[in-house]
Amino acid sequence: MNDLAGQILATLHRIAPDVDPGTVDRTLPLVDQLDLDSMDYQNLLAALSTDFAVAIPESDVARLRSIDDLVSYISRKHRAT
Amino acid sequence: MYEIRMPSLGADMENGTLLEWKVAVGDHVARGDVVGLVETQKATMEVESFVDGTVEALLVDPGTKVSVGTALARLRASEEPAVAASTGPPIAAPPPPIVALPAAIASPVPMPPPTPLAAPVASMPPASASRVRSSPAARKRALELGLDLEALHGTGPHGAIVLRDVVPPAPVTPAPMPPVPRPRPSTPSPAAPVTSPLRDAIAATMSRSKRDIPHYYLAHSISMKRAHAWLAESNARRPIQDRVLPGALLLRAVALALDEVPELNGFWIDGAFRPSEAIHLGIAIALRTGGLVAPAILDADDKPLDELMRELHDLVSRARAGRLRSSELTSATITVTSLGDRGCETVFPIINPPQVAIVGFGAIVERPWVEGTAVVPHPTITATLAADHRVSDGHRGGLFLTAVDRLLQDPEKL
């Protein structure tokens, strides 16, 4: 689980190199705590979808807000396949 | 022989720091290849080669701060013979006087002559000066502005660069941003601990805009109900990588509306309006490190929605990574500033000179909307326009904003 969070943070750092992954609170919405705009967040979800080979349908986007949300979402998708 | 010089991103920029070379002496580079990284007041950006050729000399070491126009590297164009440097005495070719072309990005200079270089660059033979098609007026204007013709986008016959294409670099654009002091260890500024060079540059450009341009301001509320519904339906069928955000729809509507009100698209130069046939939308991107940049999406009116979205994605990613190119930062014909999801409702933008208009969008918010005889909640956006009264007036500006509204009511046609 921790490893997955670390990989997600690495993807985040790739799309937003100006953000320090060490400062991220995994429980808080990323957009608010890191001042991401909608394009950054779209870039993050698109990159995660590619990196982890999970489809992220439009209907799921609104509830993926924090690192913890993303970890549990990707874990569940991987278990389901 | 060509020289790559410290580019200028605006009249207020005086110097920049070479951060890194991406090439070494002897490397072959193609036109458009990135040769180095430069840090300026405005942004970190990539410096491109404007010719095919071979790197003959790197003239500036990484970490060095030099004034705009200083030669950074010397290239031999592919069609030129190699300089016979291995035999005989070293060629004593002093660097050309940079005062002749103070802000050139890459300018052809004469081949090393047998005698010491005496003639200023400006007087070199036309044959070596004009590798690109250009009009005499455009060449004269480019020289006045210190711009390199090869860096410009020609809109004349056969792609020739004509006077309207020769526009000064666009400096950063206005948008309400909290001032964030940016630590800049590479350029310590002990005398001014509160401000940053970027903040100074924004202040200088905006002061000039407010002083010189008689702005008028218009605002218009637009229902985004149809646009939202269409996007939701359309995105449901797309993989997340191809998802389209409302921002791309807004850009598409702006680009098409500018076709209807062309006097908002172009430049005020030397006391006259120079309209631009091409529509290059400058996209204001707020940097989390402080300040903002406004790289352009070129020919935005010719690009379908999906392509605009891809380019927006690419521009934002590269702005974050400090990988914008100098040419992208100097070509916008109008600027669009969008506050985004976390912004407030209305932005009153300031024109980015020498442009003559700027379009603003606030956050999309739920507001009461009259539908027939009922009041119902709609997602709405406030579109604003600041434009130059020397060129247009509120009537035409109003037609532009209502055209944006009309286009957004038929999102499937965008």
Short mmCIF file of N, CA and C in Angstrom, two decimals, chain A residues 22-73:
data_model
loop_
_atom_site.label_atom_id
_atom_site.label_comp_id
_atom_site.label_asym_id
_atom_site.label_seq_id
_atom_site.Cartn_x
_atom_site.Cartn_y
_atom_site.Cartn_z
N GLY A 22 7.13 15.29 -0.64
CA GLY A 22 7.31 15.07 0.79
C GLY A 22 6.34 15.86 1.65
N THR A 23 5.73 16.89 1.07
CA THR A 23 4.85 17.74 1.86
C THR A 23 3.38 17.33 1.73
N VAL A 24 3.11 16.30 0.94
CA VAL A 24 1.71 15.97 0.66
C VAL A 24 1.07 15.23 1.83
N ASP A 25 -0.08 15.71 2.27
CA ASP A 25 -0.89 14.99 3.26
C ASP A 25 -1.83 14.07 2.49
N ARG A 26 -1.67 12.77 2.73
CA ARG A 26 -2.39 11.78 1.90
C ARG A 26 -3.89 11.82 2.10
N THR A 27 -4.35 12.42 3.18
CA THR A 27 -5.78 12.39 3.46
C THR A 27 -6.51 13.60 2.88
N LEU A 28 -5.76 14.62 2.50
CA LEU A 28 -6.41 15.87 2.07
C LEU A 28 -6.54 15.92 0.55
N PRO A 29 -7.56 16.64 0.07
CA PRO A 29 -7.70 16.79 -1.38
C PRO A 29 -6.44 17.42 -1.98
N LEU A 30 -5.92 16.80 -3.04
CA LEU A 30 -4.67 17.28 -3.64
C LEU A 30 -4.82 18.66 -4.25
N VAL A 31 -5.96 18.88 -4.88
CA VAL A 31 -6.16 20.14 -5.60
C VAL A 31 -6.02 21.33 -4.65
N ASP A 32 -6.62 21.20 -3.47
CA ASP A 32 -6.59 22.32 -2.53
C ASP A 32 -5.22 22.49 -1.89
N GLN A 33 -4.65 21.37 -1.44
CA GLN A 33 -3.40 21.53 -0.69
C GLN A 33 -2.22 21.87 -1.57
N LEU A 34 -2.29 21.51 -2.85
CA LEU A 34 -1.13 21.76 -3.72
C LEU A 34 -1.39 22.85 -4.75
N ASP A 35 -2.58 23.44 -4.71
CA ASP A 35 -2.94 24.49 -5.67
C ASP A 35 -2.84 23.96 -7.11
N LEU A 36 -3.38 22.76 -7.32
CA LEU A 36 -3.42 22.22 -8.68
C LEU A 36 -4.60 22.83 -9.42
N ASP A 37 -4.44 23.08 -10.71
CA ASP A 37 -5.61 23.51 -11.47
C ASP A 37 -6.23 22.29 -12.17
N SER A 38 -7.34 22.53 -12.86
CA SER A 38 -8.07 21.39 -13.42
C SER A 38 -7.22 20.65 -14.46
N MET A 39 -6.36 21.41 -15.16
CA MET A 39 -5.51 20.76 -16.16
C MET A 39 -4.45 19.89 -15.49
N ASP A 40 -3.89 20.38 -14.38
CA ASP A 40 -2.93 19.54 -13.64
C ASP A 40 -3.60 18.24 -13.19
N TYR A 41 -4.81 18.37 -12.67
CA TYR A 41 -5.46 17.18 -12.13
C TYR A 41 -5.82 16.19 -13.24
N GLN A 42 -6.26 16.78 -14.35
CA GLN A 42 -6.53 15.93 -15.52
C GLN A 42 -5.23 15.22 -15.95
N ASN A 43 -4.14 15.95 -15.98
CA ASN A 43 -2.85 15.35 -16.35
C ASN A 43 -2.47 14.23 -15.38
N LEU A 44 -2.72 14.46 -14.11
CA LEU A 44 -2.38 13.44 -13.10
C LEU A 44 -3.20 12.17 -13.32
N LEU A 45 -4.51 12.32 -13.48
CA LEU A 45 -5.36 11.14 -13.65
C LEU A 45 -5.02 10.39 -14.94
N ALA A 46 -4.75 11.15 -15.99
CA ALA A 46 -4.38 10.51 -17.26
C ALA A 46 -3.08 9.73 -17.10
N ALA A 47 -2.12 10.33 -16.39
CA ALA A 47 -0.82 9.66 -16.20
C ALA A 47 -0.98 8.42 -15.32
N LEU A 48 -1.81 8.51 -14.28
CA LEU A 48 -2.02 7.35 -13.41
C LEU A 48 -2.71 6.22 -14.18
N SER A 49 -3.67 6.60 -15.01
CA SER A 49 -4.38 5.61 -15.80
C SER A 49 -3.40 4.82 -16.68
N THR A 50 -2.45 5.54 -17.26
CA THR A 50 -1.45 4.89 -18.10
C THR A 50 -0.46 4.09 -17.25
N ASP A 51 0.08 4.74 -16.21
CA ASP A 51 1.13 4.09 -15.41
C ASP A 51 0.63 2.79 -14.75
N PHE A 52 -0.60 2.82 -14.27
CA PHE A 52 -1.11 1.67 -13.51
C PHE A 52 -2.07 0.80 -14.32
N ALA A 53 -2.22 1.15 -15.59
CA ALA A 53 -3.08 0.37 -16.49
C ALA A 53 -4.48 0.18 -15.91
N VAL A 54 -5.06 1.28 -15.45
CA VAL A 54 -6.44 1.21 -14.98
C VAL A 54 -7.26 2.24 -15.76
N ALA A 55 -8.44 1.83 -16.18
CA ALA A 55 -9.35 2.79 -16.82
C ALA A 55 -10.00 3.62 -15.72
N ILE A 56 -10.06 4.93 -15.93
CA ILE A 56 -10.73 5.80 -14.96
C ILE A 56 -11.89 6.48 -15.69
N PRO A 57 -13.10 5.92 -15.56
CA PRO A 57 -14.22 6.54 -16.27
C PRO A 57 -14.57 7.91 -15.69
N GLU A 58 -15.18 8.71 -16.53
CA GLU A 58 -15.58 10.07 -16.15
C GLU A 58 -16.37 10.08 -14.84
N SER A 59 -17.22 9.07 -14.67
CA SER A 59 -18.10 9.06 -13.49
C SER A 59 -17.32 8.88 -12.19
N ASP A 60 -16.09 8.42 -12.26
CA ASP A 60 -15.29 8.22 -11.03
C ASP A 60 -14.42 9.43 -10.68
N VAL A 61 -14.27 10.33 -11.63
CA VAL A 61 -13.28 11.40 -11.45
C VAL A 61 -13.56 12.24 -10.21
N ALA A 62 -14.83 12.58 -9.98
CA ALA A 62 -15.15 13.53 -8.91
C ALA A 62 -14.79 13.01 -7.53
N ARG A 63 -14.76 11.67 -7.36
CA ARG A 63 -14.50 11.18 -6.00
C ARG A 63 -13.03 10.84 -5.78
N LEU A 64 -12.19 11.04 -6.75
CA LEU A 64 -10.75 10.78 -6.58
C LEU A 64 -10.07 12.09 -6.22
N ARG A 65 -9.90 12.31 -4.92
CA ARG A 65 -9.43 13.63 -4.51
C ARG A 65 -8.09 13.60 -3.77
N SER A 66 -7.90 12.59 -2.95
CA SER A 66 -6.67 12.57 -2.14
C SER A 66 -5.79 11.39 -2.58
N ILE A 67 -4.57 11.37 -2.07
CA ILE A 67 -3.69 10.22 -2.32
C ILE A 67 -4.35 8.94 -1.80
N ASP A 68 -4.96 9.02 -0.60
CA ASP A 68 -5.63 7.83 -0.06
C ASP A 68 -6.75 7.36 -0.98
N ASP A 69 -7.54 8.29 -1.53
CA ASP A 69 -8.59 7.92 -2.49
C ASP A 69 -7.99 7.16 -3.66
N LEU A 70 -6.88 7.68 -4.18
CA LEU A 70 -6.27 7.09 -5.37
C LEU A 70 -5.69 5.70 -5.06
N VAL A 71 -5.07 5.57 -3.87
CA VAL A 71 -4.49 4.29 -3.48
C VAL A 71 -5.59 3.23 -3.40
N SER A 72 -6.69 3.55 -2.73
CA SER A 72 -7.73 2.52 -2.57
C SER A 72 -8.41 2.25 -3.92
N TYR A 73 -8.57 3.26 -4.73
CA TYR A 73 -9.22 3.07 -6.04
C TYR A 73 -8.36 2.16 -6.93
#
